[in-house]
Tab-separated table of C-alpha atoms in Angstrom:
chain	number	residue	atom	x	y	z
A	61	UNK	CA	-41.121	12.417	2.216
A	62	UNK	CA	-40.207	15.234	0.849
A	63	UNK	CA	-37.282	15.874	3.437
A	64	UNK	CA	-36.388	12.481	2.805
A	65	UNK	CA	-36.116	13.558	-1.264
A	66	UNK	CA	-34.107	16.390	-0.164
A	67	UNK	CA	-31.788	14.718	1.563
A	68	UNK	CA	-31.415	11.891	-1.488
A	69	UNK	CA	-31.057	14.190	-3.949
A	70	UNK	CA	-28.485	16.716	-2.191
A	71	UNK	CA	-26.593	13.677	-0.838
A	72	UNK	CA	-26.581	12.400	-4.916
A	73	UNK	CA	-25.363	15.929	-5.502
A	74	UNK	CA	-22.430	15.974	-3.731
A	75	UNK	CA	-21.589	12.257	-4.167
A	76	UNK	CA	-21.590	12.643	-7.959
A	77	UNK	CA	-20.049	16.738	-7.607
A	78	UNK	CA	-17.130	14.933	-5.422
A	79	UNK	CA	-16.878	12.278	-7.951
A	80	UNK	CA	-16.188	14.468	-10.577
A	81	UNK	CA	-13.412	16.808	-9.029
A	82	UNK	CA	-11.351	13.924	-7.655
A	83	UNK	CA	-10.805	12.786	-11.134
A	84	UNK	CA	-10.254	15.581	-12.757
A	85	UNK	CA	-7.954	16.737	-10.324
A	86	UNK	CA	-6.035	13.546	-11.498
A	87	UNK	CA	-6.941	13.589	-15.490
A	88	UNK	CA	-7.633	17.341	-16.017
A	89	UNK	CA	-10.186	16.601	-18.355
A	90	UNK	CA	-11.836	20.256	-17.932
A	91	UNK	CA	-8.383	21.905	-18.256
A	92	UNK	CA	-8.358	23.646	-14.827
A	93	UNK	CA	-4.740	22.555	-13.383
A	94	UNK	CA	-2.429	25.631	-13.334
A	95	UNK	CA	1.413	24.900	-14.389
A	96	UNK	CA	2.844	22.119	-11.317
A	97	UNK	CA	5.979	24.141	-10.109
A	98	UNK	CA	8.795	22.027	-8.560
A	99	UNK	CA	9.663	22.640	-5.066
A	100	UNK	CA	13.567	23.234	-5.346
A	101	UNK	CA	16.422	25.664	-6.093
A	102	UNK	CA	17.635	25.332	-9.894
A	103	UNK	CA	20.717	23.153	-9.519
A	104	UNK	CA	24.152	25.379	-11.127
A	105	UNK	CA	27.630	24.929	-10.411
A	106	UNK	CA	27.986	28.195	-8.930
A	107	UNK	CA	25.840	27.148	-5.909
A	108	UNK	CA	27.543	23.985	-5.682
A	109	UNK	CA	30.930	25.569	-4.619
A	110	UNK	CA	29.816	28.264	-2.577
A	111	UNK	CA	27.997	25.415	-0.749
A	112	UNK	CA	31.036	23.093	-0.371
A	113	UNK	CA	33.284	26.152	0.070
A	114	UNK	CA	34.976	26.109	-3.031
A	115	UNK	CA	33.823	29.893	-4.415
A	116	UNK	CA	36.332	32.357	-4.221
A	117	UNK	CA	34.966	36.008	-4.921
A	118	UNK	CA	36.759	37.934	-7.751
A	119	UNK	CA	37.053	41.803	-7.090
A	120	UNK	CA	36.552	41.972	-10.890
A	121	UNK	CA	32.999	40.447	-10.605
A	122	UNK	CA	29.384	41.954	-10.251
A	123	UNK	CA	27.820	39.234	-7.773
A	124	UNK	CA	23.953	39.444	-7.147
A	125	UNK	CA	22.135	37.392	-5.302
A	126	UNK	CA	18.453	36.806	-5.753
A	127	UNK	CA	15.691	34.950	-3.436
A	128	UNK	CA	12.545	35.108	-3.536
A	129	UNK	CA	9.572	32.460	-4.190
A	130	UNK	CA	8.042	31.002	-7.405
A	131	UNK	CA	6.633	34.393	-8.596
A	132	UNK	CA	10.369	35.142	-9.129
A	133	UNK	CA	12.187	31.601	-9.397
A	134	UNK	CA	9.826	31.162	-12.750
A	135	UNK	CA	8.713	27.375	-12.737
A	136	UNK	CA	6.662	26.773	-16.278
A	137	UNK	CA	8.956	29.311	-18.092
A	138	UNK	CA	12.059	27.736	-20.101
A	139	UNK	CA	15.312	28.465	-18.091
A	140	UNK	CA	16.663	30.858	-20.410
A	141	UNK	CA	13.852	33.735	-20.187
A	142	UNK	CA	13.405	33.491	-16.189
A	143	UNK	CA	14.522	36.790	-14.539
A	144	UNK	CA	18.166	35.597	-13.177
A	145	UNK	CA	19.058	34.604	-16.913
A	146	UNK	CA	17.412	37.709	-18.260
A	147	UNK	CA	19.090	39.939	-16.121
A	148	UNK	CA	22.465	37.873	-16.854
A	149	UNK	CA	22.376	39.077	-20.534
A	150	UNK	CA	21.300	42.245	-19.943
A	151	UNK	CA	24.362	43.087	-17.949
A	152	UNK	CA	26.737	43.550	-19.993
A	153	UNK	CA	30.443	43.377	-17.734
A	154	UNK	CA	30.741	40.420	-16.024
A	155	UNK	CA	28.571	39.569	-14.029
A	156	UNK	CA	27.732	36.272	-11.298
A	157	UNK	CA	24.065	36.063	-10.836
A	158	UNK	CA	23.389	33.193	-7.390
A	159	UNK	CA	19.662	32.366	-7.699
A	160	UNK	CA	18.176	31.022	-4.970
A	161	UNK	CA	14.725	31.584	-4.914
A	162	UNK	CA	12.420	28.927	-4.564
A	163	UNK	CA	8.907	27.994	-4.800
A	164	UNK	CA	6.968	28.033	-1.667
A	165	UNK	CA	9.406	29.813	0.326
A	166	UNK	CA	8.168	32.297	3.070
A	167	UNK	CA	9.738	35.280	4.239
A	168	UNK	CA	11.444	32.957	7.126
A	169	UNK	CA	12.779	30.551	4.100
A	170	UNK	CA	13.816	33.776	2.116
A	171	UNK	CA	15.959	35.030	5.211
A	172	UNK	CA	17.458	31.693	6.281
A	173	UNK	CA	18.784	31.571	2.537
A	174	UNK	CA	20.125	34.842	2.885
A	175	UNK	CA	21.864	34.132	5.876
A	176	UNK	CA	23.269	30.825	4.523
A	177	UNK	CA	24.331	32.307	1.486
A	178	UNK	CA	25.732	36.369	1.997
A	179	UNK	CA	28.762	35.170	3.940
A	180	UNK	CA	30.203	33.115	1.161
A	181	UNK	CA	28.501	34.569	-2.079
A	182	UNK	CA	29.267	38.026	-0.329
A	183	UNK	CA	27.084	39.788	-3.211
A	184	UNK	CA	27.283	43.621	-4.011
A	185	UNK	CA	23.374	43.203	-4.775
A	186	UNK	CA	20.839	41.594	-3.202
A	187	UNK	CA	17.602	41.105	-4.676
A	188	UNK	CA	14.827	40.574	-2.222
A	189	UNK	CA	11.367	39.664	-5.018
A	190	UNK	CA	8.343	39.957	-1.773
A	191	UNK	CA	5.080	38.260	-2.089
A	192	UNK	CA	2.309	39.740	0.362
A	193	UNK	CA	1.677	36.428	1.321
A	194	UNK	CA	5.058	35.195	2.764
A	195	UNK	CA	4.496	35.702	5.794
A	196	UNK	CA	0.510	34.547	6.283
A	197	UNK	CA	1.240	31.430	8.256
A	198	UNK	CA	3.362	31.363	11.729
A	199	UNK	CA	6.790	32.147	11.634
A	200	UNK	CA	8.733	29.958	14.002
A	201	UNK	CA	11.570	31.163	15.912
A	202	UNK	CA	14.852	31.741	14.320
A	203	UNK	CA	17.648	29.330	16.347
A	204	UNK	CA	20.084	32.122	17.852
A	205	UNK	CA	23.103	29.651	17.614
A	206	UNK	CA	26.416	31.246	16.564
A	207	UNK	CA	27.909	28.315	15.138
A	208	UNK	CA	27.938	28.514	11.218
A	209	UNK	CA	25.496	26.200	9.369
A	210	UNK	CA	27.234	23.952	7.280
A	211	UNK	CA	24.369	22.786	4.743
A	212	UNK	CA	21.669	24.886	3.164
A	213	UNK	CA	18.576	26.064	5.039
A	214	UNK	CA	15.600	23.273	4.079
A	215	UNK	CA	12.390	24.904	3.467
A	216	UNK	CA	10.535	25.237	6.776
A	217	UNK	CA	7.026	23.954	7.591
A	218	UNK	CA	4.034	26.324	7.186
A	219	UNK	CA	2.252	25.281	10.145
A	220	UNK	CA	-1.260	26.139	9.665
A	221	UNK	CA	-3.202	27.747	13.235
A	222	UNK	CA	-6.268	28.653	13.910
A	223	UNK	CA	-9.230	29.077	10.995
A	224	UNK	CA	-6.724	28.433	8.196
A	225	UNK	CA	-6.147	25.149	10.034
A	226	UNK	CA	-9.582	23.997	10.130
A	227	UNK	CA	-10.490	25.407	6.480
A	228	UNK	CA	-7.417	23.149	5.206
A	229	UNK	CA	-8.777	19.976	7.567
A	230	UNK	CA	-12.300	20.928	5.674
A	231	UNK	CA	-10.513	21.354	1.950
A	232	UNK	CA	-8.475	17.921	2.513
A	233	UNK	CA	-12.143	15.984	3.475
A	234	UNK	CA	-13.968	17.396	0.262
A	235	UNK	CA	-12.266	18.793	-2.773
A	236	UNK	CA	-15.888	19.520	-3.770
A	237	UNK	CA	-15.906	22.259	-1.261
A	238	UNK	CA	-12.188	23.358	-1.648
A	239	UNK	CA	-12.860	23.457	-5.889
A	240	UNK	CA	-16.010	25.378	-5.155
A	241	UNK	CA	-14.820	27.575	-2.382
A	242	UNK	CA	-11.989	28.728	-4.254
A	243	UNK	CA	-13.216	29.150	-7.686
A	244	UNK	CA	-15.864	31.421	-6.507
A	245	UNK	CA	-13.283	33.808	-3.933
A	246	UNK	CA	-10.823	33.774	-7.374
A	247	UNK	CA	-13.983	35.012	-10.132
A	248	UNK	CA	-15.135	37.424	-6.873
A	249	UNK	CA	-11.000	38.670	-7.140
A	250	UNK	CA	-11.216	39.310	-10.801
A	251	UNK	CA	-14.249	41.918	-10.006
A	252	UNK	CA	-12.329	42.923	-7.356
A	253	UNK	CA	-14.769	41.818	-5.334
A	254	UNK	CA	-13.036	40.753	-1.713
A	255	UNK	CA	-15.206	38.047	0.771
A	256	UNK	CA	-15.002	38.694	4.396
A	257	UNK	CA	-13.397	35.297	4.155
A	258	UNK	CA	-10.637	33.205	3.445
A	259	UNK	CA	-7.027	33.555	3.108
A	260	UNK	CA	-6.647	36.459	1.086
A	261	UNK	CA	-9.289	38.811	2.943
A	262	UNK	CA	-7.090	37.971	6.063
A	263	UNK	CA	-4.175	38.736	3.896
A	264	UNK	CA	-5.586	42.233	2.878
A	265	UNK	CA	-7.232	43.071	6.472
A	266	UNK	CA	-5.696	41.829	8.823
A	267	UNK	CA	-2.029	40.177	8.602
A	268	UNK	CA	-0.247	43.631	8.050
A	269	UNK	CA	-1.691	45.475	11.329
A	270	UNK	CA	0.846	46.629	13.018
A	271	UNK	CA	0.123	44.197	16.149
A	272	UNK	CA	0.775	41.569	13.692
A	273	UNK	CA	2.940	39.046	15.423
A	274	UNK	CA	4.008	38.402	11.769
A	275	UNK	CA	4.280	41.721	10.620
A	276	UNK	CA	7.117	42.825	13.226
A	277	UNK	CA	9.134	39.559	12.888
A	278	UNK	CA	9.052	40.564	8.962
A	279	UNK	CA	10.381	44.365	9.292
A	280	UNK	CA	12.680	42.761	12.460
A	281	UNK	CA	14.216	40.438	9.583
A	282	UNK	CA	13.866	42.515	6.952
A	283	UNK	CA	16.057	45.395	9.200
A	284	UNK	CA	19.050	42.693	9.932
A	285	UNK	CA	18.701	41.916	6.163
A	286	UNK	CA	19.223	45.620	5.235
A	287	UNK	CA	21.969	46.096	8.302
A	288	UNK	CA	24.140	43.535	7.110
A	289	UNK	CA	24.124	44.888	3.275
A	290	UNK	CA	24.676	47.849	4.798
A	291	UNK	CA	28.171	46.519	6.633
A	292	UNK	CA	28.841	44.600	3.848
A	293	UNK	CA	28.623	47.874	1.726
A	294	UNK	CA	25.872	45.971	-0.474
A	295	UNK	CA	22.712	47.083	-1.933
A	296	UNK	CA	19.587	45.529	-0.935
A	297	UNK	CA	16.877	45.949	-3.643
A	298	UNK	CA	13.752	44.314	-2.356
A	299	UNK	CA	10.934	44.324	-4.923
A	300	UNK	CA	7.440	43.908	-4.022
A	301	UNK	CA	5.817	41.744	-6.733
A	302	UNK	CA	2.443	41.674	-8.407
A	303	UNK	CA	-0.538	39.517	-8.175
A	304	UNK	CA	-0.364	39.504	-12.283
A	305	UNK	CA	-3.717	38.349	-12.672
A	306	UNK	CA	-4.988	41.393	-10.437
A	307	UNK	CA	-3.033	43.734	-12.672
A	308	UNK	CA	-6.614	45.495	-12.799
A	309	UNK	CA	-7.424	45.415	-9.770
A	310	UNK	CA	-4.413	46.994	-7.678
A	311	UNK	CA	-6.873	48.841	-5.465
A	312	UNK	CA	-7.127	45.556	-3.573
A	313	UNK	CA	-3.521	45.903	-2.098
A	314	UNK	CA	-4.053	49.832	-1.305
A	315	UNK	CA	-3.937	49.344	2.370
A	316	UNK	CA	-0.976	46.704	2.116
A	317	UNK	CA	0.704	49.113	-0.109
A	318	UNK	CA	0.878	51.922	2.308
A	319	UNK	CA	1.918	49.983	5.586
A	320	UNK	CA	4.894	48.590	3.184
A	321	UNK	CA	5.520	51.854	2.479
A	322	UNK	CA	5.585	53.436	5.737
A	323	UNK	CA	8.020	50.792	6.696
A	324	UNK	CA	10.467	51.016	4.101
A	325	UNK	CA	10.228	55.226	4.474
A	326	UNK	CA	12.120	54.324	7.848
A	327	UNK	CA	14.738	52.004	6.635
A	328	UNK	CA	17.096	54.454	4.033
A	329	UNK	CA	19.148	51.096	4.047
A	330	UNK	CA	16.394	49.620	1.522
A	331	UNK	CA	15.994	50.104	-2.112
A	332	UNK	CA	12.021	49.776	-2.732
A	333	UNK	CA	9.851	48.992	-6.137
A	334	UNK	CA	6.494	48.346	-6.149
A	335	UNK	CA	6.144	46.100	-8.965
A	336	UNK	CA	2.780	47.066	-10.002
A	337	UNK	CA	3.973	50.282	-10.895
A	338	UNK	CA	5.763	48.687	-13.820
A	339	UNK	CA	2.843	46.989	-14.834
A	340	UNK	CA	0.604	49.851	-14.294
A	341	UNK	CA	-2.259	50.629	-17.180
A	342	UNK	CA	-1.562	47.060	-18.502
A	343	UNK	CA	-3.717	44.084	-18.765
A	344	UNK	CA	-3.243	40.902	-16.663
A	345	UNK	CA	-3.682	38.851	-19.775
A	346	UNK	CA	-0.169	40.196	-21.811
A	347	UNK	CA	1.898	39.152	-17.965
A	348	UNK	CA	-0.195	35.978	-16.551
A	349	UNK	CA	1.502	32.562	-16.804
A	350	UNK	CA	-2.074	30.893	-16.228
A	351	UNK	CA	-5.201	32.334	-15.836
A	352	UNK	CA	-5.974	30.614	-12.285
A	353	UNK	CA	-3.007	32.205	-10.377
A	354	UNK	CA	-0.848	35.354	-10.178
A	355	UNK	CA	2.853	34.373	-11.299
A	356	UNK	CA	4.262	36.007	-14.451
A	357	UNK	CA	5.458	34.643	-17.546
A	358	UNK	CA	8.199	35.317	-19.390
A	359	UNK	CA	6.947	38.827	-20.354
A	360	UNK	CA	7.199	39.503	-16.639
A	361	UNK	CA	10.135	38.280	-15.479
A	362	UNK	CA	11.690	40.681	-18.342
A	363	UNK	CA	10.157	43.690	-17.718
A	364	UNK	CA	11.370	43.211	-14.212
A	365	UNK	CA	14.838	42.495	-15.444
A	366	UNK	CA	14.991	45.445	-17.368
A	367	UNK	CA	14.524	47.414	-14.335
A	368	UNK	CA	16.871	45.629	-12.297
A	369	UNK	CA	19.368	45.682	-14.488
A	370	UNK	CA	18.891	49.122	-15.403
A	371	UNK	CA	19.271	50.202	-11.526
A	372	UNK	CA	22.150	48.157	-11.309
A	373	UNK	CA	24.332	49.704	-14.181
A	374	UNK	CA	23.466	52.665	-12.617
A	375	UNK	CA	24.797	52.108	-9.196
A	376	UNK	CA	27.904	50.628	-10.957
A	377	UNK	CA	28.615	53.547	-12.626
A	378	UNK	CA	27.867	55.698	-9.746
A	379	UNK	CA	30.358	53.483	-7.422
A	380	UNK	CA	33.160	53.413	-10.864
A	381	UNK	CA	32.568	57.411	-10.273
A	382	UNK	CA	33.245	58.445	-6.994
A	383	UNK	CA	36.258	55.910	-6.793
A	384	UNK	CA	38.244	57.632	-9.754
A	385	UNK	CA	37.005	60.983	-7.997
A	386	UNK	CA	39.083	59.924	-5.266
């Protein structure tokens, strides 16, 4: 009888919990939902010209290509306060910024976007906002065809394999399990604690091992981008985006930062910035878009824009001086 009551009470608990979570997902009664970010590249006259082959570079322009995911795209922030718009306003000279960042982009998405647009836009500066989680999913083989692509690349489907596949299936079956698991892990991360399960543990402990195929592939892609930039005499800026809700726990990424620094130190064609240094000793609450994830708010975008604008102005001055010395 006791066993039957236990099973009955447990079943009722899970059914009620499942119902509450699903209702909350629909109506956000508990105010738990993060900002919804649209998965597309912002429409722009410049991008349309480039895609139609009507763009002609002007030698008097400063052309900047921006690639990345939702962290730099700025979903949830007014357009005028996003990174690209801030950067444009900070640079006093004539400047064209082609922002092809897109929410949910992976390393492969950013690489494909670069390969398509750089030939047509011919940027002097390439700014890649990099997230450590860009390589969590398996990376398909890149099409080796030499034929030029007519249409811009679509976002690559992120195929989940192994444990991630089964966890995803479990979450799709029960919203209560997904909600409970993600919130427990989130609260522990806020305290600087990482459980030996889940995506974040996989990211910080295993993804960037030297033998990991995704890390090996990522380095190859970054090397290709840097070599193309060198050939085109453009500057490749690789900016490591922080997890803004974990600014006070940057130690969680210490081993990843070391591995990334070791890589960029071997490639002198990359100008690398660890974004965490731009927010050192700062409180997360000042820069987060939402307490539920690591996206930066408008203040975070503005600070990054100021850093990159300063670098670009210095480089433009150096180039100008070198030309006139000759």
